[in-house]
Coordinates of C-alpha atoms in Angstrom, one line a residue:
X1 CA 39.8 24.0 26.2
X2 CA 40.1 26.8 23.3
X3 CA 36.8 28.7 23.2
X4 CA 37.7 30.5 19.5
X5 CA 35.5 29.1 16.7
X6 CA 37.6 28.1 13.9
X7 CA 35.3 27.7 10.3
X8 CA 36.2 26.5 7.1
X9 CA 35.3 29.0 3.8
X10 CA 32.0 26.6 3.2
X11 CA 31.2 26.8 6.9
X12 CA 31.4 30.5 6.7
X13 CA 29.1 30.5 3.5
X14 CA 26.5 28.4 5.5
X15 CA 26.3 30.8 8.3
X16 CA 26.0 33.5 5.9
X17 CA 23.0 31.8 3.9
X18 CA 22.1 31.0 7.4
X19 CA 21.8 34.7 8.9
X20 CA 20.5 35.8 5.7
X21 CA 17.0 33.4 5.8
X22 CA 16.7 34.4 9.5
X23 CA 16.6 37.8 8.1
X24 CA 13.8 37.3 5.8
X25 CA 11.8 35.4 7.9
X26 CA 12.1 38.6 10.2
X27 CA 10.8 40.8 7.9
X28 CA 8.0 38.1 6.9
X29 CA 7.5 38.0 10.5
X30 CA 7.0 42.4 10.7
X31 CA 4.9 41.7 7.3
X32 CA 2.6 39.1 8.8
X33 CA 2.7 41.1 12.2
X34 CA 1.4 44.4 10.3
X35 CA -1.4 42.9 7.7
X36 CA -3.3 40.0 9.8
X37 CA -5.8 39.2 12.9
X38 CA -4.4 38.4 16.1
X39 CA -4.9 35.0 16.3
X40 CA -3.0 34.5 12.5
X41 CA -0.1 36.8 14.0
X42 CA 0.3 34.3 16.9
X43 CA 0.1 31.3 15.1
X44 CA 2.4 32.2 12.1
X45 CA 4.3 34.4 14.7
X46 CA 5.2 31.0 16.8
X47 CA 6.0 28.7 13.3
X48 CA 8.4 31.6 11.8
X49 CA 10.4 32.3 15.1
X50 CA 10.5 28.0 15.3
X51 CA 11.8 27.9 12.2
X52 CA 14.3 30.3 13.3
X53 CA 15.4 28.3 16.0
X54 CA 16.0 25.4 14.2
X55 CA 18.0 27.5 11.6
X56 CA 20.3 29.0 14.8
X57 CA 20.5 25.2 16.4
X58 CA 21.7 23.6 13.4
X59 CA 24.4 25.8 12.3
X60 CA 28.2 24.1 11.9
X61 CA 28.9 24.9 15.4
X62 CA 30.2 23.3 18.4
X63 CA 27.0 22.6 21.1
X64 CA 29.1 24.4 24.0
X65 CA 29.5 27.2 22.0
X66 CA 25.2 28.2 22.2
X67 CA 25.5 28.3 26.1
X68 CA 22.4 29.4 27.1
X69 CA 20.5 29.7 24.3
X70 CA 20.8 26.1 23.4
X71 CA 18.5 25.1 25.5
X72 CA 15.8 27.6 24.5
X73 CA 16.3 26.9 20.7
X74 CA 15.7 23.0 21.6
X75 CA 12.7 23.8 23.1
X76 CA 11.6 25.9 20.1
X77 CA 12.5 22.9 17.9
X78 CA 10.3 20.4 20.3
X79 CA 7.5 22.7 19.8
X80 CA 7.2 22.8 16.6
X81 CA 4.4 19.9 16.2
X82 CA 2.6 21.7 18.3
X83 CA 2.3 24.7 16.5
X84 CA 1.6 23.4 13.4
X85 CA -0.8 21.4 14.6
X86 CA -1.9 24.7 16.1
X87 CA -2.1 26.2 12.3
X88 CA -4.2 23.4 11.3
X89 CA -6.6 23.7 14.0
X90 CA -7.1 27.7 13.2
X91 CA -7.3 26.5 9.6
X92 CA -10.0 23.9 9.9
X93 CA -11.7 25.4 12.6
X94 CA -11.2 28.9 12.7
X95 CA -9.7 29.0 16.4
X96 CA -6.8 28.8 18.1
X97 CA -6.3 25.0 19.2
X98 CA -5.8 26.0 23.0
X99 CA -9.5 27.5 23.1
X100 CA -10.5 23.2 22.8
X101 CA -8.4 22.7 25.9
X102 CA -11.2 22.7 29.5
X103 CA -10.4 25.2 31.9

């Protein structure tokens, strides 16, 4: 099997747009990491970096190609539900939605 990645000029065009929204929500990432409270870095932290993920897992690429990481961007991609029902709880409630959970 030939392990090269061969990409057409529109395929190259999406990874570039690709790369280049990961990029910013980096630096909204360092933004939001610099200005909030703790418990609004971790919850916006955890939506921006799944959003990443899903950015990265849906890119014109062959799924052998991710190797490892595949699985770890899938995992990011299941999780998001859960942390944006993790925003709404810090929203409505004003804490984080694992402080509900019993010990």
């Amino acid at each position: 099997m030939d392990n090269s990645i061969l990409l057409t000029p529109l395929q190259v065009v999406d990874l570039f747009s690709r790369f280049a929204a990961v990029g910013v929500l980096f630096s909204l990432l360092l933004n939001i990491c610099h200005r909030a409270t703790p418990k609004i870095v971790l919850s916006y932290g955890l939506l921006l970096v799944c959003c990443i993920a899903y950015l990265l897992l849906t890119a014109p690429i062959a799924n052998h190609h991710y190797g490892w990481l595949r699985p770890a961007f899938l995992l990011l991609t299941d999780l998001t539900p859960v942390v944006l029902l993790n925003l709404y709880w810090l929203h409505t409630r004003g804490k984080l939605m694992l402080s509900a959970v019993p010990r």
